[in-house]
């Protein structure tokens, strides 16, 4: 036994590595196949057997999408609503996080647990009354309607509170003795020390907003207000699916997340894992 | 009322701080009231009323919505579908995630790169993920059927059949969740002290024994936690189901899940009461799972 474990590769290791690489291939193949399908001609897409390497790089699918009067609009709607949601909910989370982390006041725990409790309640369970509320505010087919349910994040408040509690109280006290007000302390001490947690939170909230499906599906009924996630499903109709166009659309939909992932890979992976463990 | 005397006893600085906190919290709590607290309470109340989404007026009908929903064969079927997807997606994605994390944690060359690539599906949103797999499962041009053909198995019409479409939906769910579970297990594995493994190595323990007597017992709490987290996520399955069965090939075949049922009652059939009753069932399931999760994390 002991000699076996000193070897670099035991049989057990080899079996594990083989399964590991099979899983890796299963993980990456759909993404690869999406990308090459986006560059295939319609004839090649319908060819049997499928081609794993495209015969030629065909740009027709992308040009078709970008000449579709609605597709750019969908993309723009996704960008606008996700950016608004991210900016507003990150600001709200930072402010509330600061209040909960660094102050004592009456009813503080009541407020905090009321917010925390909403994390557990699934959005799908109260979407019907929420819809009628937003409809009564004339929010159907508006950006206001698209963003309003996500404009505040209970997870974000919890996340920022946890992170801001790590900032030493002594720093805040020292600034107070120097006569700094609460807003000034927030601006000059708390914010600069929270840059990394704020950026992790921004990325997480942006990715969540970008992939939102149920709410945009019910609040936007006019094609001009559809977001990308909805628009992609419209590229198929009852009798025919243009997979080339659809995969080109999917590739475009992936771009923002992919850019964020390339630059903030470590932050995203740790942030998501941590938020899962904490939240 | 109780806070009144306290407020009076505050010194000047405390009053300033209190004003600051309230100027931030009051708008936030108001917003929470309108987009969270009130709709949640309304769901509960409306579930006892006959109320239409498009026509005004409502009437109290007691438990009638619940009786309708719980005896509706469509609802039972959607519960069954949700249960199937939850059980399979959870077990496969947890097992896969655990396996991947343990291999990634072995510290071999390039593991950081493989880990990042394995994580990719987590950041891909659900609609593109589903559409990709829908293409791979396509009856005519799908890669999966063509692989089957190579082994002499006839092409299967995955998307068009209500029971078969479960397979692609589970595959998408597992594909998207596995990398996430891998990360959580990876953090958990990192937390197991090296000394345990080192002293085991001195005792000449082999791989299998190491897994059996150190890794698995040490990971038990985090595994239970990941399972419950995954269940909470999959009970809400909707996007995969609606995207997989919309458009061509499906010929009217819809794969109903619990959330799909709520969506359909509310937004296609315009029955707010029935939608709310079904939503209360969902809420109850999620709260039970959350309570379970809290109990598990207290035991740690």
Coordinates of C-alpha atoms in Angstrom, one line a residue:
Chain A
X1 CA 0.0 0.0 0.0
X2 CA 2.6 2.5 1.1
X3 CA 4.7 1.9 -2.1
X4 CA 1.7 2.4 -4.2
X5 CA 0.9 5.8 -2.8
X6 CA 4.5 7.0 -3.3
X7 CA 4.1 6.5 -7.1
X8 CA 3.0 9.5 -9.0
X9 CA 0.1 7.8 -10.7
X10 CA -1.8 4.9 -9.2
X11 CA -4.6 3.2 -11.1
X12 CA -7.1 5.1 -8.9
X13 CA -5.5 8.4 -10.0
X14 CA -5.7 7.5 -13.7
X15 CA -9.4 6.5 -13.5
X16 CA -10.1 9.8 -11.6
X17 CA -8.2 11.9 -14.2
X18 CA -10.0 10.2 -17.1
X19 CA -13.4 10.9 -15.5
X20 CA -12.2 14.4 -14.8
X21 CA -11.3 15.1 -18.4
X22 CA -14.6 13.6 -19.6
X23 CA -16.5 16.0 -17.4
X24 CA -14.3 18.9 -18.6
X25 CA -15.1 18.0 -22.2
X26 CA -18.8 17.8 -21.4
X27 CA -18.5 21.2 -19.7
X28 CA -16.7 22.9 -22.6
X29 CA -18.2 21.2 -25.6
X30 CA -21.6 23.0 -25.6
X31 CA -19.8 26.4 -25.5
X32 CA -17.4 25.4 -28.3
X33 CA -20.2 24.0 -30.4
X34 CA -22.3 27.1 -29.9
X35 CA -19.4 29.2 -31.1
X36 CA -18.6 27.2 -34.2
X37 CA -22.3 26.9 -35.1
X38 CA -22.5 30.7 -35.0
X39 CA -19.9 30.7 -37.8
X40 CA -21.4 27.9 -39.9
X41 CA -23.4 28.4 -43.1
X42 CA -27.1 27.2 -42.8
X43 CA -26.2 24.3 -45.1
X44 CA -23.4 23.1 -42.9
X45 CA -25.5 23.4 -39.8
X46 CA -28.1 21.0 -41.3
X47 CA -25.4 18.6 -42.6
X48 CA -25.4 15.1 -41.1
X49 CA -23.0 14.0 -39.7
X50 CA -22.2 17.3 -37.9
X51 CA -18.9 19.0 -38.5
X52 CA -16.7 19.6 -35.5
X53 CA -14.6 22.1 -37.3
X54 CA -16.4 24.6 -39.6
X55 CA -15.4 24.4 -43.3
X56 CA -15.3 28.1 -43.6
X57 CA -15.8 31.1 -41.3
X58 CA -19.2 32.4 -42.3
X59 CA -20.2 35.8 -40.9
X60 CA -23.8 35.7 -42.2
X61 CA -25.4 34.8 -38.9
X62 CA -23.8 37.7 -37.0
X63 CA -24.6 40.2 -39.8
X64 CA -28.2 38.9 -39.9
X65 CA -28.6 39.5 -36.1
X66 CA -27.0 42.9 -36.2
X67 CA -29.3 43.9 -39.1
X68 CA -32.3 42.8 -37.1
X69 CA -34.0 46.0 -36.0
X70 CA -35.0 44.4 -32.7
X71 CA -31.9 42.5 -31.7
X72 CA -29.8 45.6 -30.9
X73 CA -32.7 46.9 -29.0
X74 CA -32.9 43.7 -26.9
X75 CA -29.1 44.0 -26.2
X76 CA -29.4 47.7 -25.3
X77 CA -32.4 47.0 -23.0
X78 CA -30.4 44.3 -21.2
X79 CA -27.4 46.6 -20.8
X80 CA -29.5 49.6 -19.6
X81 CA -31.6 47.6 -17.1
X82 CA -28.7 45.6 -15.7
X83 CA -26.5 48.7 -15.3
X84 CA -29.3 50.6 -13.5
X85 CA -30.0 47.6 -11.2
X86 CA -26.3 47.1 -10.4
X87 CA -25.5 50.8 -9.7
X88 CA -28.6 51.5 -7.6
X89 CA -28.6 48.3 -5.6
X90 CA -24.8 48.5 -4.9
X91 CA -25.2 52.1 -3.6
X92 CA -28.2 51.0 -1.4
X93 CA -26.3 48.0 -0.1
X94 CA -23.2 50.1 0.7
X95 CA -25.3 52.7 2.6
X96 CA -27.4 50.2 4.5
X97 CA -24.4 48.0 5.1
X98 CA -22.6 50.9 6.7
X99 CA -25.5 51.7 8.9
X100 CA -25.9 48.1 10.1
X101 CA -22.2 47.6 10.6
X102 CA -21.1 50.7 12.4
X103 CA -24.1 52.1 14.3
X104 CA -26.2 51.2 17.3
X105 CA -29.8 52.5 17.3
X106 CA -33.2 51.4 18.6
X107 CA -34.9 48.6 16.5
X108 CA -31.7 48.0 14.6
X109 CA -32.1 44.2 14.8
X110 CA -35.8 44.4 13.8
X111 CA -34.9 46.2 10.6
X112 CA -32.0 43.9 9.9
X113 CA -33.8 40.7 10.4
X114 CA -36.8 41.9 8.4
X115 CA -34.4 42.5 5.5
X116 CA -32.6 39.2 6.0
X117 CA -35.8 37.2 6.1
X118 CA -36.7 38.3 2.5
X119 CA -33.6 36.4 1.3
X120 CA -35.4 33.2 2.0
X121 CA -38.7 34.1 0.3
X122 CA -38.4 33.1 -3.4
X123 CA -39.2 35.9 -5.9
X124 CA -41.5 33.5 -7.8
X125 CA -43.9 33.2 -4.9
X126 CA -44.9 36.9 -4.7
X127 CA -44.5 37.8 -8.4
X128 CA -48.2 38.0 -9.1
X129 CA -49.1 40.8 -6.6
X130 CA -45.8 42.5 -7.4
X131 CA -46.8 42.6 -11.0
X132 CA -50.2 44.2 -10.3
X133 CA -48.4 46.8 -8.1
X134 CA -46.0 47.8 -10.8
X135 CA -48.8 47.7 -13.4
X136 CA -50.8 50.2 -11.3
X137 CA -47.7 52.5 -11.4
X138 CA -47.8 52.2 -15.2
X139 CA -44.6 50.3 -15.1
X140 CA -45.5 47.8 -17.9
X141 CA -43.1 48.2 -20.9
X142 CA -40.9 50.8 -19.1
X143 CA -37.3 50.7 -17.8
X144 CA -38.8 51.6 -14.4
X145 CA -40.9 48.5 -14.5
X146 CA -38.0 46.3 -15.6
X147 CA -35.6 47.4 -12.8
X148 CA -37.9 48.1 -9.8
X149 CA -38.0 44.6 -8.2
X150 CA -34.2 44.2 -8.2
X151 CA -33.4 47.8 -7.3
X152 CA -32.6 46.8 -3.8
X153 CA -30.8 43.6 -2.7
X154 CA -31.2 42.0 0.7
X155 CA -28.3 39.8 -0.1
X156 CA -26.2 42.9 -1.0
X157 CA -27.0 44.6 2.3
X158 CA -26.1 41.5 4.2
X159 CA -22.9 41.1 2.2
X160 CA -21.8 44.7 2.7
X161 CA -22.6 44.6 6.4
X162 CA -20.4 41.5 6.9
X163 CA -17.6 43.1 5.0
X164 CA -17.8 46.6 6.6
X165 CA -17.8 45.0 10.1
X166 CA -14.2 44.0 9.4
X167 CA -13.2 47.7 9.2
X168 CA -11.7 48.6 12.6
X169 CA -13.9 50.8 14.8
X170 CA -10.8 52.7 15.9
X171 CA -10.5 54.2 12.4
X172 CA -14.1 55.5 12.5
X173 CA -13.7 56.8 16.1
X174 CA -10.4 58.6 15.3
X175 CA -12.1 60.4 12.4
X176 CA -15.1 61.3 14.6
X177 CA -12.7 62.9 17.1
X178 CA -11.2 64.9 14.3
X179 CA -14.7 66.2 13.7
X180 CA -15.6 64.3 10.5
X181 CA -19.3 63.8 9.9
X182 CA -20.9 60.4 9.0
X183 CA -21.1 61.1 5.3
X184 CA -17.4 62.2 5.3
X185 CA -16.4 59.0 7.2
X186 CA -18.4 57.0 4.7
X187 CA -16.7 58.7 1.8
X188 CA -13.1 58.9 3.0
X189 CA -12.7 55.8 5.2
X190 CA -15.4 53.2 4.6
X191 CA -15.7 53.4 0.8
X192 CA -12.0 53.2 0.0
X193 CA -11.6 50.2 2.3
X194 CA -14.6 48.4 0.7
X195 CA -13.5 48.7 -2.9
X196 CA -12.9 45.0 -3.3
X197 CA -16.1 43.8 -1.7
X198 CA -18.0 46.5 -3.6
X199 CA -16.6 45.3 -6.9
X200 CA -17.4 41.6 -6.1
X201 CA -20.9 42.6 -5.2
X202 CA -21.3 44.7 -8.4
X203 CA -20.2 41.8 -10.6
X204 CA -22.5 39.3 -8.8
X205 CA -25.5 41.6 -9.0
X206 CA -24.8 42.5 -12.7
X207 CA -24.6 38.8 -13.6
X208 CA -27.9 38.1 -11.8
X209 CA -29.6 41.0 -13.4
X210 CA -28.3 40.1 -16.9
X211 CA -29.6 36.5 -16.6
X212 CA -33.0 37.5 -15.2
X213 CA -35.8 35.9 -17.1
X214 CA -39.2 35.6 -15.3
X215 CA -39.7 39.2 -14.5
X216 CA -38.7 40.7 -17.9
X217 CA -41.0 38.0 -19.4
X218 CA -44.1 39.3 -17.7
X219 CA -43.4 43.0 -17.4
X220 CA -42.4 43.6 -21.0
X221 CA -45.1 42.8 -23.6
X222 CA -44.0 45.1 -26.4
X223 CA -41.1 43.8 -28.5
X224 CA -39.3 47.1 -28.0
X225 CA -38.9 46.5 -24.3
X226 CA -37.8 42.8 -24.5
X227 CA -34.4 42.0 -23.0
X228 CA -31.9 39.8 -24.6
X229 CA -32.8 36.6 -22.7
X230 CA -36.4 36.9 -24.1
X231 CA -35.2 37.9 -27.5
X232 CA -33.0 34.8 -27.9
X233 CA -36.0 32.5 -27.4
X234 CA -37.9 34.4 -30.2
X235 CA -35.3 33.3 -32.7
X236 CA -37.1 30.0 -32.9
X237 CA -40.6 29.6 -34.2
X238 CA -43.0 26.7 -34.4
X239 CA -41.8 25.2 -37.6
X240 CA -38.2 26.2 -37.9
X241 CA -35.2 27.2 -35.8
X242 CA -32.4 29.1 -37.4
X243 CA -29.7 27.6 -35.1
X244 CA -26.9 29.7 -36.7
X245 CA -28.6 33.0 -35.9
X246 CA -29.7 31.7 -32.4
X247 CA -26.1 30.6 -31.5
X248 CA -24.7 33.9 -32.8
X249 CA -27.2 35.6 -30.5
X250 CA -26.2 33.4 -27.6
X251 CA -22.5 34.2 -28.3
X252 CA -23.3 37.9 -28.1
X253 CA -25.3 37.4 -24.9
X254 CA -22.2 35.8 -23.3
X255 CA -19.8 38.6 -24.1
X256 CA -20.4 40.8 -21.0
X257 CA -20.2 37.9 -18.6
X258 CA -17.1 36.5 -20.3
X259 CA -15.3 39.9 -20.2
X260 CA -16.0 40.2 -16.5
X261 CA -14.9 36.6 -16.0
X262 CA -11.6 37.1 -17.8
X263 CA -10.7 40.2 -15.8
X264 CA -12.1 39.2 -12.4
X265 CA -12.0 35.4 -12.5
X266 CA -10.6 35.0 -9.0
X267 CA -13.0 37.6 -7.5
X268 CA -16.0 36.0 -9.2
X269 CA -15.2 32.4 -8.2
X270 CA -14.4 33.2 -4.6
X271 CA -17.3 35.7 -4.3
X272 CA -19.8 33.3 -5.6
X273 CA -18.5 30.4 -3.4
X274 CA -18.4 32.7 -0.4
X275 CA -21.8 34.1 -1.0
X276 CA -23.1 30.6 -1.2
X277 CA -21.5 29.6 2.1
X278 CA -22.4 32.7 4.0
X279 CA -25.8 33.6 2.5
Chain B
X1 CA -43.3 53.5 21.8
X2 CA -40.6 51.7 23.7
X3 CA -37.9 53.6 21.9
X4 CA -39.3 57.0 22.9
X5 CA -37.5 57.3 26.3
X6 CA -34.3 56.0 24.8
X7 CA -34.5 58.7 22.1
X8 CA -34.8 61.4 24.7
X9 CA -31.8 60.2 26.6
X10 CA -29.5 60.5 23.6
X11 CA -26.7 63.0 23.6
X12 CA -26.1 65.3 20.7
X13 CA -23.8 62.9 18.8
X14 CA -26.2 60.0 19.2
X15 CA -29.0 62.1 17.9
X16 CA -27.0 63.1 14.8
X17 CA -26.1 59.4 14.2
X18 CA -29.7 58.4 14.7
X19 CA -30.8 61.0 12.1
X20 CA -28.2 59.7 9.7
X21 CA -29.2 56.1 10.1
X22 CA -32.9 56.9 9.6
X23 CA -32.3 59.1 6.5
X24 CA -30.7 56.0 4.9
X25 CA -32.9 53.3 6.4
X26 CA -36.4 54.8 6.0
X27 CA -36.3 55.0 2.2
X28 CA -34.7 51.6 2.0
X29 CA -37.4 50.1 4.3
X30 CA -40.1 51.8 2.3
X31 CA -38.9 50.3 -0.9
X32 CA -38.6 46.9 0.8
X33 CA -42.2 47.3 2.0
X34 CA -43.5 47.9 -1.6
X35 CA -41.5 45.4 -3.5
X36 CA -41.1 42.6 -0.9
X37 CA -43.2 42.8 2.4
X38 CA -46.5 43.9 0.9
X39 CA -46.5 41.5 -2.1
X40 CA -45.6 38.6 0.2
X41 CA -48.5 39.4 2.5
X42 CA -50.8 40.0 -0.5
X43 CA -50.0 36.6 -1.9
X44 CA -51.1 35.0 1.3
X45 CA -54.3 37.1 1.4
X46 CA -55.2 36.7 -2.3
X47 CA -54.9 33.0 -2.0
X48 CA -58.3 33.0 -0.2
X49 CA -60.0 35.2 -2.8
X50 CA -61.4 34.8 -6.2
X51 CA -59.6 37.6 -8.0
X52 CA -58.9 38.1 -11.7
X53 CA -55.7 39.7 -13.0
X54 CA -57.6 41.8 -15.6
X55 CA -61.1 42.4 -14.1
X56 CA -61.6 44.5 -11.0
X57 CA -63.4 43.1 -7.9
X58 CA -62.8 40.1 -5.6
X59 CA -64.7 37.8 -3.4
X60 CA -63.7 35.7 -0.4
X61 CA -63.9 32.0 -1.2
X62 CA -62.0 30.5 1.8
X63 CA -59.9 27.5 0.8
X64 CA -61.5 27.0 -2.6
X65 CA -58.3 28.0 -4.5
X66 CA -56.2 25.5 -2.5
X67 CA -58.7 22.8 -3.1
X68 CA -58.8 23.5 -6.8
X69 CA -55.0 23.6 -7.1
X70 CA -54.3 20.6 -4.9
X71 CA -56.8 18.5 -6.9
X72 CA -55.8 19.8 -10.3
X73 CA -54.1 17.1 -12.3
X74 CA -51.9 19.7 -14.0
X75 CA -50.7 20.9 -10.6
X76 CA -49.9 17.3 -9.5
X77 CA -48.0 16.7 -12.7
X78 CA -46.1 19.9 -12.3
X79 CA -45.2 19.0 -8.7
X80 CA -44.0 15.6 -10.0
X81 CA -41.9 17.1 -12.7
X82 CA -40.4 19.6 -10.3
X83 CA -39.6 16.8 -7.9
X84 CA -37.9 14.6 -10.6
X85 CA -35.8 17.5 -11.8
X86 CA -34.8 18.5 -8.2
X87 CA -33.8 15.0 -7.1
X88 CA -31.8 14.2 -10.2
X89 CA -30.2 17.6 -10.8
X90 CA -29.3 17.9 -7.1
X91 CA -27.7 14.4 -6.8
X92 CA -25.8 14.6 -10.0
X93 CA -24.5 18.1 -9.6
X94 CA -23.5 17.5 -6.0
X95 CA -21.6 14.2 -6.8
X96 CA -20.0 15.8 -9.9
X97 CA -19.0 18.9 -7.9
X98 CA -17.5 16.9 -5.1
X99 CA -15.6 14.8 -7.5
X100 CA -14.2 17.8 -9.5
X101 CA -13.3 19.6 -6.3
X102 CA -11.3 16.7 -5.0
X103 CA -9.4 16.3 -8.3
X104 CA -8.8 20.1 -8.6
X105 CA -7.6 20.1 -4.9
X106 CA -4.9 17.5 -5.7
X107 CA -2.6 20.3 -6.7
X108 CA -1.5 18.9 -10.0
X109 CA -0.3 21.1 -12.9
X110 CA -2.8 23.3 -14.7
X111 CA -5.5 22.6 -12.1
X112 CA -6.2 26.3 -11.7
X113 CA -6.9 26.6 -15.4
X114 CA -9.2 23.6 -15.5
X115 CA -11.0 24.9 -12.4
X116 CA -11.7 28.2 -14.1
X117 CA -12.9 26.4 -17.3
X118 CA -15.1 24.1 -15.2
X119 CA -16.6 27.2 -13.6
X120 CA -17.6 28.8 -16.9
X121 CA -21.2 27.5 -17.1
X122 CA -22.0 29.2 -13.8
X123 CA -21.6 32.6 -15.4
X124 CA -23.5 31.7 -18.6
X125 CA -27.1 32.7 -18.2
X126 CA -29.8 30.1 -18.3
X127 CA -31.4 30.9 -21.6
X128 CA -28.3 30.6 -23.8
X129 CA -27.3 27.5 -21.8
X130 CA -30.7 25.9 -22.5
X131 CA -30.6 26.8 -26.2
X132 CA -27.1 25.3 -26.6
X133 CA -28.2 22.0 -25.1
X134 CA -31.5 22.2 -27.1
X135 CA -29.4 22.2 -30.2
X136 CA -27.3 19.3 -29.1
X137 CA -30.5 17.3 -28.3
X138 CA -32.1 18.3 -31.6
X139 CA -33.9 15.4 -33.3
X140 CA -32.4 15.9 -36.8
X141 CA -29.1 17.7 -36.4
X142 CA -28.3 17.1 -32.8
X143 CA -24.9 15.7 -31.8
X144 CA -26.3 13.4 -29.2
X145 CA -28.6 11.6 -31.5
X146 CA -25.8 11.2 -34.0
X147 CA -23.6 9.7 -31.3
X148 CA -26.4 7.3 -30.5
X149 CA -26.7 6.5 -34.2
X150 CA -23.1 5.5 -34.3
X151 CA -23.8 2.9 -31.6
X152 CA -26.8 1.7 -33.6
X153 CA -29.5 3.4 -31.5
X154 CA -32.3 5.1 -33.3
X155 CA -32.7 8.9 -33.0
X156 CA -34.8 9.9 -30.1
X157 CA -37.2 12.9 -30.2
X158 CA -36.1 14.3 -26.8
X159 CA -37.8 17.7 -27.0
X160 CA -41.2 16.6 -28.3
X161 CA -42.0 14.0 -25.6
X162 CA -43.1 15.1 -22.2
X163 CA -41.3 12.5 -20.2
X164 CA -38.1 12.4 -22.4
X165 CA -37.7 16.2 -22.2
X166 CA -36.9 15.8 -18.5
X167 CA -33.5 14.5 -19.6
X168 CA -32.2 17.6 -21.5
X169 CA -33.7 19.8 -18.7
X170 CA -31.8 17.9 -16.0
X171 CA -28.6 17.9 -18.2
X172 CA -28.7 21.7 -18.5
X173 CA -29.4 22.1 -14.7
X174 CA -26.5 19.8 -13.8
X175 CA -24.2 21.4 -16.4
X176 CA -24.8 24.9 -14.9
X177 CA -24.7 23.9 -11.2
X178 CA -21.7 21.5 -11.1
X179 CA -19.0 24.2 -11.3
X180 CA -20.7 26.1 -8.5
X181 CA -20.8 23.1 -6.2
X182 CA -17.2 22.4 -7.2
X183 CA -16.2 25.8 -5.8
X184 CA -18.0 25.3 -2.5
X185 CA -16.5 21.9 -2.0
X186 CA -13.1 23.2 -3.0
X187 CA -13.3 25.8 -0.2
X188 CA -14.5 23.1 2.1
X189 CA -11.6 20.8 1.1
X190 CA -9.1 23.6 1.6
X191 CA -10.4 24.0 5.2
X192 CA -9.6 20.4 6.1
X193 CA -6.3 20.6 8.0
X194 CA -3.2 19.3 6.3
X195 CA -2.1 17.6 9.5
X196 CA -4.9 15.1 9.3
X197 CA -3.7 14.0 5.9
X198 CA 0.0 14.1 6.9
X199 CA -0.5 11.9 9.9
X200 CA -2.6 9.5 7.8
X201 CA 0.2 9.4 5.2
X202 CA 2.6 8.4 8.0
X203 CA 0.3 5.5 8.9
X204 CA 0.5 4.4 5.2
X205 CA -3.2 5.0 4.4
X206 CA -4.1 4.6 0.7
X207 CA -6.3 6.9 -1.4
X208 CA -9.5 5.0 -0.8
X209 CA -9.1 4.9 2.9
X210 CA -8.1 8.6 3.0
X211 CA -11.3 9.4 1.2
X212 CA -13.4 7.1 3.3
X213 CA -12.1 8.0 6.8
X214 CA -11.0 11.6 6.5
X215 CA -12.4 13.5 3.5
X216 CA -16.0 12.3 3.5
X217 CA -16.6 12.6 7.3
X218 CA -14.9 16.1 7.3
X219 CA -17.0 17.2 4.3
X220 CA -20.3 15.9 5.7
X221 CA -21.7 19.2 7.0
X222 CA -20.8 21.1 3.8
X223 CA -22.3 18.4 1.6
X224 CA -25.6 18.5 3.4
X225 CA -25.5 22.3 3.1
X226 CA -24.8 22.1 -0.7
X227 CA -27.6 19.6 -1.2
X228 CA -30.2 21.8 0.5
X229 CA -28.9 24.9 -1.4
X230 CA -29.2 23.0 -4.7
X231 CA -32.7 21.8 -3.8
X232 CA -33.9 25.3 -3.0
X233 CA -32.6 26.4 -6.4
X234 CA -34.1 23.5 -8.4
X235 CA -37.5 23.6 -6.8
X236 CA -37.8 27.0 -8.5
X237 CA -36.9 25.5 -12.0
X238 CA -38.7 27.5 -14.7
X239 CA -36.4 29.1 -17.3
X240 CA -34.9 25.8 -18.5
X241 CA -38.4 24.2 -18.8
X242 CA -40.1 27.0 -20.7
X243 CA -37.1 27.6 -23.0
X244 CA -36.6 23.9 -23.7
X245 CA -40.2 23.4 -24.7
X246 CA -40.9 26.6 -26.6
X247 CA -40.8 27.0 -30.3
X248 CA -40.1 24.4 -32.9
X249 CA -40.3 20.7 -32.4
X250 CA -42.2 20.9 -29.2
X251 CA -45.6 21.0 -31.0
X252 CA -47.4 22.3 -28.0
X253 CA -45.7 20.0 -25.5
X254 CA -45.1 22.0 -22.4
X255 CA -43.1 20.7 -19.5
X256 CA -44.8 22.1 -16.4
X257 CA -43.0 22.8 -13.3
X258 CA -44.3 24.4 -10.1
X259 CA -43.2 27.9 -11.1
X260 CA -44.5 27.3 -14.6
X261 CA -47.9 26.5 -13.1
X262 CA -47.9 29.7 -11.1
X263 CA -46.9 31.7 -14.2
X264 CA -49.6 30.1 -16.3
X265 CA -52.4 30.5 -13.7
X266 CA -51.5 34.1 -13.1
X267 CA -50.4 35.4 -16.5
X268 CA -52.2 33.2 -19.1
X269 CA -55.4 32.3 -17.2
X270 CA -55.4 35.5 -15.2
X271 CA -56.5 33.8 -12.0
X272 CA -54.6 35.6 -9.2
X273 CA -56.3 33.5 -6.5
X274 CA -55.2 30.2 -7.9
X275 CA -51.7 31.5 -8.8
X276 CA -51.3 32.7 -5.2
X277 CA -52.5 29.4 -3.7
X278 CA -49.9 27.6 -5.8
X279 CA -47.3 30.2 -4.9
X280 CA -48.0 29.5 -1.2
X281 CA -47.2 25.9 -1.8
X282 CA -43.9 26.9 -3.3
X283 CA -43.2 29.2 -0.4
X284 CA -44.0 26.5 2.1
X285 CA -41.6 24.0 0.4
X286 CA -38.8 26.6 0.3
X287 CA -39.3 27.7 3.9
X288 CA -39.2 24.0 5.0
X289 CA -35.9 23.5 3.1
X290 CA -34.6 26.8 4.6
X291 CA -35.5 25.7 8.1
X292 CA -33.7 22.4 7.4
X293 CA -30.6 24.3 6.2
X294 CA -30.6 26.5 9.3
X295 CA -30.8 23.5 11.5
X296 CA -27.9 21.8 9.7
X297 CA -25.7 24.9 10.0
X298 CA -26.5 25.2 13.7
X299 CA -25.3 21.6 14.2
X300 CA -21.9 22.5 12.9

